[in-house]
C-alpha positions as protocol buffer text, in pm:
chain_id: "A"
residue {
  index: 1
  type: UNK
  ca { x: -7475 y: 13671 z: 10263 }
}
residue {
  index: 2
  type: UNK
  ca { x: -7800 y: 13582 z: 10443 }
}
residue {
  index: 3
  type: UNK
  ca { x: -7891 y: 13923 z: 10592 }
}
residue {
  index: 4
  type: UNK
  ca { x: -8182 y: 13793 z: 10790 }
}
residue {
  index: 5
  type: UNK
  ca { x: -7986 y: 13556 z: 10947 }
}
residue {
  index: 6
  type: UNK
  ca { x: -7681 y: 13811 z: 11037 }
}
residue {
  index: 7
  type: UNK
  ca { x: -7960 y: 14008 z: 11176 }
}
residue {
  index: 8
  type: UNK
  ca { x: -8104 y: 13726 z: 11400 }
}
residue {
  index: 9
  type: UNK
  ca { x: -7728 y: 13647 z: 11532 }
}
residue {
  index: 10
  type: UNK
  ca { x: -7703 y: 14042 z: 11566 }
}
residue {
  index: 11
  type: UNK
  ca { x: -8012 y: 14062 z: 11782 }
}
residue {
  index: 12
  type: UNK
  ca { x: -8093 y: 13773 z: 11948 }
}
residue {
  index: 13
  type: UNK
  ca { x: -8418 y: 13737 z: 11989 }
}
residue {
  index: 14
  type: UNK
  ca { x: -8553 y: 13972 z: 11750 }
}
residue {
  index: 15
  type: UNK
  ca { x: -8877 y: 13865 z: 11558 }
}
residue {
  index: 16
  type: UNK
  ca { x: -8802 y: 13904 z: 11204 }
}
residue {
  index: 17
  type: UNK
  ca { x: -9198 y: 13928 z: 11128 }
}
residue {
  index: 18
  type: UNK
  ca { x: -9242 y: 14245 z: 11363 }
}
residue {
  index: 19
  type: UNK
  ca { x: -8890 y: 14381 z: 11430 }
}
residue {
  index: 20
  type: UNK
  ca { x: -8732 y: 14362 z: 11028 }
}
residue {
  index: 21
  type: UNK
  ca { x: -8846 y: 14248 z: 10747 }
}
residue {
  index: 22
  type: UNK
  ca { x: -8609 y: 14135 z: 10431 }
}
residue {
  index: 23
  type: UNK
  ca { x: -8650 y: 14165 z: 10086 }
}
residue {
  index: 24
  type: UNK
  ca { x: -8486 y: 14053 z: 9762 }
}
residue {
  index: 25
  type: UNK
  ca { x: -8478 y: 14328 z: 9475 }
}
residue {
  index: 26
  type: UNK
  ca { x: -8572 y: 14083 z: 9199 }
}
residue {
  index: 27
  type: UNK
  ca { x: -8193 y: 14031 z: 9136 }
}
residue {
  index: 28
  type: UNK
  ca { x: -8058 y: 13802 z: 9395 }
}
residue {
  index: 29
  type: UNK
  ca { x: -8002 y: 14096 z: 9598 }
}
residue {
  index: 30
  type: UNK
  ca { x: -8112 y: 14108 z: 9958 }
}
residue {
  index: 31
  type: UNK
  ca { x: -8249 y: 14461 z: 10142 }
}
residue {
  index: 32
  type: UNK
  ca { x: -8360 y: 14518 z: 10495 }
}
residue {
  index: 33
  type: UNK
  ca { x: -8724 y: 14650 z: 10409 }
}
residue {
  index: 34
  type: UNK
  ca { x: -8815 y: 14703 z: 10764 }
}
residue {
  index: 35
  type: UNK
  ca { x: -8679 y: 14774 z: 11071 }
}
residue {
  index: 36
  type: UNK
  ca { x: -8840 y: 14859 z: 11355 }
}
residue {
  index: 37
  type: UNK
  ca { x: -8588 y: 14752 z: 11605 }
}
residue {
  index: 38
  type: UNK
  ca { x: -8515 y: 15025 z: 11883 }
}
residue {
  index: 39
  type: UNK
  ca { x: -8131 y: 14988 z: 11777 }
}
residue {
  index: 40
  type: UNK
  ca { x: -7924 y: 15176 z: 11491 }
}
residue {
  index: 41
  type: UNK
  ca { x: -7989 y: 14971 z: 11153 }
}
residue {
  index: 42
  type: UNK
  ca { x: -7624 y: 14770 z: 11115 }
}
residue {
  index: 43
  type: UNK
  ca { x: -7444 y: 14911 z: 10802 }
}
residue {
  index: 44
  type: UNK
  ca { x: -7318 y: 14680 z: 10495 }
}
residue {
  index: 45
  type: UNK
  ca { x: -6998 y: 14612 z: 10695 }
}
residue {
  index: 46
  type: UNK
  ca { x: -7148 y: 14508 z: 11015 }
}
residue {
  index: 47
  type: UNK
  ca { x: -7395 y: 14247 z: 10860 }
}
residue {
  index: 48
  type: UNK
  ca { x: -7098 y: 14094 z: 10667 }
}
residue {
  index: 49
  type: UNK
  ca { x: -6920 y: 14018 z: 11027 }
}
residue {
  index: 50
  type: UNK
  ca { x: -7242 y: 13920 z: 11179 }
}
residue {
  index: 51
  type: UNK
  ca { x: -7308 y: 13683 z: 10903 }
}
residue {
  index: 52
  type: UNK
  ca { x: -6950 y: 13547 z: 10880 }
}
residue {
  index: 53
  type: UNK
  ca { x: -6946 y: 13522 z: 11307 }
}
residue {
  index: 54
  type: UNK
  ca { x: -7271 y: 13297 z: 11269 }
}
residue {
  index: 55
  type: UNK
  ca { x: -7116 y: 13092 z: 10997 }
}
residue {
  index: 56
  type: UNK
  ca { x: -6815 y: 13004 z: 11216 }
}
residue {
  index: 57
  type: UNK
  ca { x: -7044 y: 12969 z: 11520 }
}
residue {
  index: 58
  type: UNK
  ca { x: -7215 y: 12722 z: 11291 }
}
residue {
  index: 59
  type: UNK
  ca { x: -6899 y: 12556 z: 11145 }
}
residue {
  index: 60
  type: UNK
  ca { x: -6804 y: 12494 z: 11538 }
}
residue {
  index: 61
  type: UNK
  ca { x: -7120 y: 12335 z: 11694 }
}
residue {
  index: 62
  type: UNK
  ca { x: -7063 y: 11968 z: 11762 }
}
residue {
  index: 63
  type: UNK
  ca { x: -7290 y: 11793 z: 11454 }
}
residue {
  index: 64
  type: UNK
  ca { x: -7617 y: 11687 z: 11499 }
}
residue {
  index: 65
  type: UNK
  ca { x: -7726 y: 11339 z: 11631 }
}
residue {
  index: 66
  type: UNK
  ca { x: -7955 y: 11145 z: 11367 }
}
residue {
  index: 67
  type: UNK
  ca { x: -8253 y: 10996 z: 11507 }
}
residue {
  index: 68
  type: UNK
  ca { x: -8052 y: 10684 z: 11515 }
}
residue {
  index: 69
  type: UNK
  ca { x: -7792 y: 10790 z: 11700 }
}
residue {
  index: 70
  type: UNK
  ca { x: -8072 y: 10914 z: 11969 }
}
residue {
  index: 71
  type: UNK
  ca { x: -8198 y: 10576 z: 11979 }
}
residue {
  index: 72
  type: UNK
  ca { x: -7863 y: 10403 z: 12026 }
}
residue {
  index: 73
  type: UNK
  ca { x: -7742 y: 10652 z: 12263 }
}
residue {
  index: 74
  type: UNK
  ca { x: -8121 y: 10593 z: 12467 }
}
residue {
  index: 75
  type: UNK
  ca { x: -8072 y: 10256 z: 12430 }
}
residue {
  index: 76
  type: UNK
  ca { x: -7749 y: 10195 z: 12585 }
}
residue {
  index: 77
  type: UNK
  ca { x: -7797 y: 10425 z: 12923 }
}
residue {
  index: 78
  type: UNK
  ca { x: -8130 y: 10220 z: 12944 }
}
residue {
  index: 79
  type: UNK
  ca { x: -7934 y: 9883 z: 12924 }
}
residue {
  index: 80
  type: UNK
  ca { x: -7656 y: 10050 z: 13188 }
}
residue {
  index: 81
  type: UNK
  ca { x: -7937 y: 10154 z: 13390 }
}
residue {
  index: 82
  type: UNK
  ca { x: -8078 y: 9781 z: 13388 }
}
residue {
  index: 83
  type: UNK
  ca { x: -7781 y: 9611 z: 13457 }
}
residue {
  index: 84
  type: UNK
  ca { x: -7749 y: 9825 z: 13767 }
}
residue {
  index: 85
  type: UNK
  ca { x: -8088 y: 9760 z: 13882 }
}
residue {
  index: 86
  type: UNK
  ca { x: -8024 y: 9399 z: 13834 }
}
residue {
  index: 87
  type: UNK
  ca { x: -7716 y: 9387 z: 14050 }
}
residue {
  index: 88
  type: UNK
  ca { x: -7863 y: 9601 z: 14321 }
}
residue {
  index: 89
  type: UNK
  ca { x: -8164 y: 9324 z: 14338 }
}
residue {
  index: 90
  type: UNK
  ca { x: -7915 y: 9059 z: 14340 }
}
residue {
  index: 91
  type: UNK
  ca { x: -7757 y: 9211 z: 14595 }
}
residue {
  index: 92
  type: UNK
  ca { x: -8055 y: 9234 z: 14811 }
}
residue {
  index: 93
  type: UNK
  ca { x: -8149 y: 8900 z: 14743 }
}
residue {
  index: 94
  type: UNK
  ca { x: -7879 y: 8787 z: 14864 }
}
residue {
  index: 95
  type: UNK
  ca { x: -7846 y: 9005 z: 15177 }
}
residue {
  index: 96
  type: UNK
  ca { x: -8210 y: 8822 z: 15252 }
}
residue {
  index: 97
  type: UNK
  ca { x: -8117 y: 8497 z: 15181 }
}
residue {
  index: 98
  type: UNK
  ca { x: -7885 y: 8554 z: 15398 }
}
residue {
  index: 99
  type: UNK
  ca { x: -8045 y: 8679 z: 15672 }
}
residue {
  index: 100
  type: UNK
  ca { x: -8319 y: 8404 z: 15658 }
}
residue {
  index: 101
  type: UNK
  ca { x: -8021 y: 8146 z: 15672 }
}
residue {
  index: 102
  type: UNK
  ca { x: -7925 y: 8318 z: 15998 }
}
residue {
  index: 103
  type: UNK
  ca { x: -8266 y: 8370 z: 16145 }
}
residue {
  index: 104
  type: UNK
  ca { x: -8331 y: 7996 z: 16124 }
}
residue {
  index: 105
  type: UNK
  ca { x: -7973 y: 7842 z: 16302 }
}
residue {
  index: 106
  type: UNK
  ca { x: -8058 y: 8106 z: 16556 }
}
């Protein structure tokens, strides 16, 4: 388990560098050294369900576009957003070629 991570899905918002600090005992095993928050320090069992909640919270968010994917995805509603502009002034064009043919057999 993580503990400063449960702690940051626990309190959202809390700033581990003022509100907790913590620490590993030398032997793999992690402490909370510091707590300052204005909230009951969570016992054993309430970190493991905070730090198995943000695991599955983590497990459901949709994955992570590359920078690539960005790109592509930028890329494409550009292009849509092109095309659209391009028939819309084709469009007009043709709305004042129009006109103009009327204007002069008038």
């Amino acid at each position: 388990m993580n503990i400063a991570l449960a702690l940051k899905y626990l309190y959202l918002g809390a700033d581990q560098m003022k509100e907790f600090e913590v620490r590993d005992n030398g032997h793999g095993e992690q402490y909370i050294a510091i707590w300052n928050l204005d909230k009951p320090k969570p016992t054993e069992e309430e970190l493991q369900a905070a730090w198995v909640a943000y695991q599955e919270a983590g497990a459901n968010k949709p994955p992570l576009m590359t920078a690539l994917e960005k790109i592509q995805a930028e890329n494409a509603a550009l292009k849509k957003l092109i095309e659209e502009k391009d028939h819309e002034n084709k469009n007009a064009l043709f709305e004042i070629y129009n006109m103009l043919g009327e204007s002069s057999t008038s």
